């Protein structure tokens, strides 16, 4: 929890209690349904919650901004971002029903009111959103083809609507296949921990 407060010190009491609750809810659920590697559950805050919140260092959305979290798994990055931005709306989708069950149960337990959930794939999601967020679901050029129809044409934010993806490793070849304007931000720009040395945030304007 200290990692969150270090980089996001202006949280309300409600937000702090919600982030604190994740620290026991995820380990409890992970004993029943594996949504985080059991070797990594002890790193819940830096490797999953703070990693998700790196999007909050990149953009500050206006109230009412809509997000689709594609391939959310157990709720990342959608649930941490929904806590951070209570005036924005989030739709979390995943093809694995038991993972969506975990995310939905955790959201209900902490009283999140700005999230909805869907068990399915992107082809079954017909709404449009300002931004689509994702953690390393697939190659960017393939992902862009699937999601373009889900991006809203109107933007109220400083950045045009598009995709914000969290990825790791050597991205040179993958980024070279993307034709749209993009921004590549090394997460070491935000967080000095070794874990983030090979992690990037990729924004693609759509």
Short mmCIF file of C-alpha atoms in Angstrom, two decimals:
data_model
loop_
_atom_site.label_atom_id
_atom_site.label_comp_id
_atom_site.label_asym_id
_atom_site.label_seq_id
_atom_site.Cartn_x
_atom_site.Cartn_y
_atom_site.Cartn_z
CA UNK A 1 0.00 0.00 0.00
CA UNK A 2 2.89 2.37 0.70
CA UNK A 3 3.89 2.15 -2.96
CA UNK A 4 0.51 3.57 -3.96
CA UNK A 5 0.58 6.44 -1.48
CA UNK A 6 4.13 7.33 -2.50
CA UNK A 7 3.06 8.10 -6.06
CA UNK A 8 -0.59 9.00 -5.50
CA UNK A 9 -0.57 10.92 -2.19
CA UNK A 10 -3.81 12.86 -2.69
CA UNK A 11 -6.24 9.97 -2.46
CA UNK A 12 -9.47 10.40 -0.52
CA UNK A 13 -10.18 8.29 2.56
CA UNK A 14 -12.56 6.18 0.47
CA UNK A 15 -9.92 5.56 -2.18
CA UNK A 16 -7.32 4.64 0.43
CA UNK A 17 -9.65 2.13 2.07
CA UNK A 18 -10.51 0.63 -1.32
CA UNK A 19 -6.85 0.19 -2.25
CA UNK A 20 -6.12 -1.27 1.18
CA UNK A 21 -8.97 -3.77 0.78
CA UNK A 22 -7.44 -5.10 -2.44
CA UNK A 23 -4.49 -6.28 -0.35
CA UNK A 24 -6.56 -8.99 1.33
CA UNK A 25 -9.31 -9.57 -1.27
CA UNK A 26 -6.98 -10.60 -4.08
CA UNK A 27 -4.98 -13.13 -2.01
CA UNK A 28 -8.24 -14.60 -0.68
CA UNK A 29 -9.73 -15.00 -4.15
CA UNK A 30 -6.44 -16.21 -5.60
CA UNK A 31 -6.57 -19.21 -3.29
CA UNK A 32 -9.81 -20.25 -5.05
CA UNK A 33 -9.32 -18.98 -8.61
CA UNK A 34 -5.85 -18.26 -9.93
CA UNK A 35 -5.93 -14.76 -11.43
CA UNK A 36 -2.39 -13.81 -10.39
CA UNK A 37 0.61 -16.13 -10.44
CA UNK A 38 0.90 -17.64 -6.97
CA UNK A 39 4.60 -16.83 -7.06
CA UNK A 40 3.71 -13.17 -7.64
CA UNK A 41 0.77 -12.57 -5.31
CA UNK A 42 3.10 -11.14 -2.65
CA UNK A 43 3.97 -8.44 -5.21
CA UNK A 44 0.33 -7.47 -5.71
CA UNK A 45 0.83 -3.76 -5.05
CA UNK A 46 3.95 -2.99 -7.13
CA UNK A 47 3.53 -5.53 -9.95
CA UNK A 48 -0.22 -5.28 -10.51
CA UNK A 49 -1.85 -2.31 -8.79
CA UNK A 50 0.93 0.25 -9.28
CA UNK A 51 1.62 -1.11 -12.76
CA UNK A 52 -2.04 -0.50 -13.61
CA UNK A 53 -1.92 2.98 -12.11
CA UNK A 54 0.95 3.98 -14.39
CA UNK A 55 -1.84 4.94 -16.81
CA UNK A 56 -2.82 7.53 -14.21
CA UNK A 57 0.62 9.10 -14.57
CA UNK A 58 0.17 9.35 -18.33
CA UNK A 59 -3.32 10.81 -18.55
CA UNK A 60 -5.74 12.69 -16.30
CA UNK A 61 -9.15 12.13 -17.92
CA UNK A 62 -12.04 14.53 -17.64
CA UNK A 63 -15.10 13.41 -15.68
CA UNK A 64 -17.33 11.15 -17.72
CA UNK A 65 -14.53 9.62 -19.80
CA UNK A 66 -15.30 6.02 -20.73
CA UNK A 67 -12.81 3.13 -20.70
CA UNK A 68 -12.94 -0.45 -21.94
CA UNK A 69 -10.52 -2.80 -20.19
CA UNK A 70 -9.91 -5.55 -22.72
CA UNK A 71 -8.73 -8.90 -21.33
CA UNK A 72 -9.03 -7.63 -17.78
CA UNK A 73 -8.34 -11.00 -16.13
CA UNK A 74 -8.91 -10.42 -12.43
CA UNK A 75 -9.49 -6.70 -12.95
CA UNK A 76 -6.24 -5.12 -14.13
CA UNK A 77 -5.83 -2.32 -15.01
CA UNK A 78 -9.56 -1.56 -14.76
CA UNK A 79 -10.24 -1.87 -11.03
CA UNK A 80 -7.27 0.24 -9.81
CA UNK A 81 -8.11 2.89 -12.42
CA UNK A 82 -11.79 2.87 -11.45
CA UNK A 83 -10.75 3.56 -7.86
CA UNK A 84 -8.42 6.34 -9.00
CA UNK A 85 -11.03 7.99 -11.27
CA UNK A 86 -14.45 7.55 -9.64
CA UNK A 87 -16.07 10.04 -12.04
CA UNK A 88 -15.08 7.98 -15.11
CA UNK A 89 -16.82 4.82 -16.30
CA UNK A 90 -15.21 1.44 -16.92
CA UNK A 91 -16.35 -1.70 -18.73
CA UNK A 92 -14.24 -4.79 -18.02
CA UNK A 93 -14.32 -7.72 -20.44
CA UNK A 94 -12.60 -11.11 -20.46
CA UNK A 95 -13.16 -14.42 -22.22
CA UNK A 96 -12.61 -16.41 -19.02
CA UNK A 97 -15.77 -16.35 -16.94
CA UNK A 98 -14.20 -17.28 -13.61
CA UNK A 99 -11.77 -14.35 -13.85
CA UNK A 100 -14.60 -11.91 -14.54
CA UNK A 101 -16.36 -13.39 -11.50
CA UNK A 102 -13.36 -12.52 -9.33
CA UNK A 103 -13.14 -8.98 -10.69
CA UNK A 104 -16.86 -8.39 -10.23
CA UNK A 105 -16.85 -9.78 -6.69
CA UNK A 106 -13.91 -7.59 -5.69
CA UNK A 107 -15.52 -4.49 -7.21
CA UNK A 108 -18.72 -5.18 -5.28
CA UNK A 109 -16.82 -5.80 -2.05
CA UNK A 110 -15.11 -2.41 -2.18
CA UNK A 111 -18.22 -0.54 -3.34
CA UNK A 112 -17.12 0.45 -6.84
CA UNK A 113 -20.11 2.02 -8.64
CA UNK A 114 -18.44 3.01 -11.91
CA UNK A 115 -17.66 -0.44 -13.37
CA UNK A 116 -19.58 -2.96 -15.46
CA UNK A 117 -18.48 -6.45 -16.50
CA UNK A 118 -18.83 -8.73 -19.51
CA UNK A 119 -17.88 -12.36 -20.05
CA UNK A 120 -16.97 -12.55 -23.73
CA UNK A 121 -14.54 -11.39 -26.37
CA UNK A 122 -14.20 -8.03 -28.09
CA UNK A 123 -16.41 -9.17 -30.98
CA UNK A 124 -19.29 -9.40 -28.51
CA UNK A 125 -18.78 -5.85 -27.25
CA UNK A 126 -20.69 -3.39 -29.44
CA UNK A 127 -20.35 -0.13 -27.50
CA UNK A 128 -17.87 2.67 -28.12
CA UNK A 129 -15.42 4.09 -25.58
CA UNK A 130 -13.01 6.99 -25.33
CA UNK A 131 -10.06 4.77 -24.44
CA UNK A 132 -9.34 1.07 -24.50
CA UNK A 133 -6.80 -0.07 -21.91
CA UNK A 134 -5.05 -3.41 -21.76
CA UNK A 135 -2.14 -5.29 -20.24
CA UNK A 136 -0.16 -7.21 -22.89
CA UNK A 137 -3.13 -9.01 -24.45
CA UNK A 138 -1.67 -9.48 -27.95
CA UNK A 139 0.51 -7.87 -30.60
CA UNK A 140 -0.42 -4.21 -31.04
CA UNK A 141 -1.16 -4.30 -34.77
CA UNK A 142 -3.53 -7.24 -34.26
CA UNK A 143 -5.15 -5.57 -31.27
CA UNK A 144 -5.74 -2.32 -33.18
CA UNK A 145 -7.64 -4.17 -35.94
CA UNK A 146 -9.97 -5.70 -33.36
CA UNK A 147 -10.76 -2.57 -31.36
CA UNK A 148 -10.99 0.27 -33.89
CA UNK A 149 -14.77 0.00 -34.14
CA UNK A 150 -15.04 0.32 -30.35
CA UNK A 151 -13.35 3.74 -30.20
CA UNK A 152 -15.64 6.76 -29.95
CA UNK A 153 -15.12 9.49 -32.54
CA UNK A 154 -15.54 12.37 -30.08
CA UNK A 155 -12.90 13.33 -27.52
CA UNK A 156 -13.15 15.68 -24.55
CA UNK A 157 -9.65 14.95 -23.32
CA UNK A 158 -6.29 16.50 -24.11
CA UNK A 159 -5.26 13.33 -25.89
CA UNK A 160 -7.30 12.01 -28.83
CA UNK A 161 -9.20 8.82 -28.11
CA UNK A 162 -7.28 5.60 -28.58
CA UNK A 163 -5.52 2.62 -27.05
CA UNK A 164 -3.37 2.66 -23.90
CA UNK A 165 -1.50 -0.61 -23.52
CA UNK A 166 0.95 -1.81 -20.86
CA UNK A 167 3.63 -4.08 -22.28
CA UNK A 168 7.09 -5.42 -21.48
CA UNK A 169 10.23 -6.59 -23.20
CA UNK A 170 11.77 -5.56 -26.51
CA UNK A 171 9.00 -3.78 -28.43
CA UNK A 172 11.00 -2.49 -31.42
CA UNK A 173 9.64 -4.85 -34.07
CA UNK A 174 6.11 -4.75 -32.68
CA UNK A 175 5.94 -0.96 -32.65
CA UNK A 176 7.39 -0.85 -36.15
CA UNK A 177 4.27 -2.58 -37.48
CA UNK A 178 1.93 0.08 -36.08
CA UNK A 179 0.90 2.66 -38.70
CA UNK A 180 -1.00 4.99 -36.38
CA UNK A 181 0.61 7.81 -34.34
CA UNK A 182 1.90 6.46 -31.04
CA UNK A 183 3.74 7.44 -27.87
CA UNK A 184 6.07 5.01 -26.09
CA UNK A 185 6.71 5.85 -22.42
CA UNK A 186 9.20 3.75 -20.41
CA UNK A 187 7.61 3.17 -17.02
CA UNK A 188 11.01 3.80 -15.44
CA UNK A 189 10.18 7.47 -16.16
CA UNK A 190 7.50 7.17 -13.45
CA UNK A 191 8.77 4.48 -11.10
CA UNK A 192 12.45 3.70 -10.28
CA UNK A 193 11.91 0.12 -9.08
CA UNK A 194 13.77 -2.54 -11.05
CA UNK A 195 10.53 -4.25 -12.04
CA UNK A 196 9.59 -1.31 -14.26
CA UNK A 197 12.93 -1.14 -16.10
CA UNK A 198 11.60 -3.33 -18.91
CA UNK A 199 7.99 -2.12 -18.87
CA UNK A 200 6.44 0.43 -21.23
CA UNK A 201 3.18 2.30 -21.70
CA UNK A 202 2.13 2.52 -25.35
CA UNK A 203 -0.50 5.04 -26.45
CA UNK A 204 -1.87 4.71 -29.98
CA UNK A 205 -4.10 7.43 -31.41
CA UNK A 206 -7.21 5.97 -33.01
#
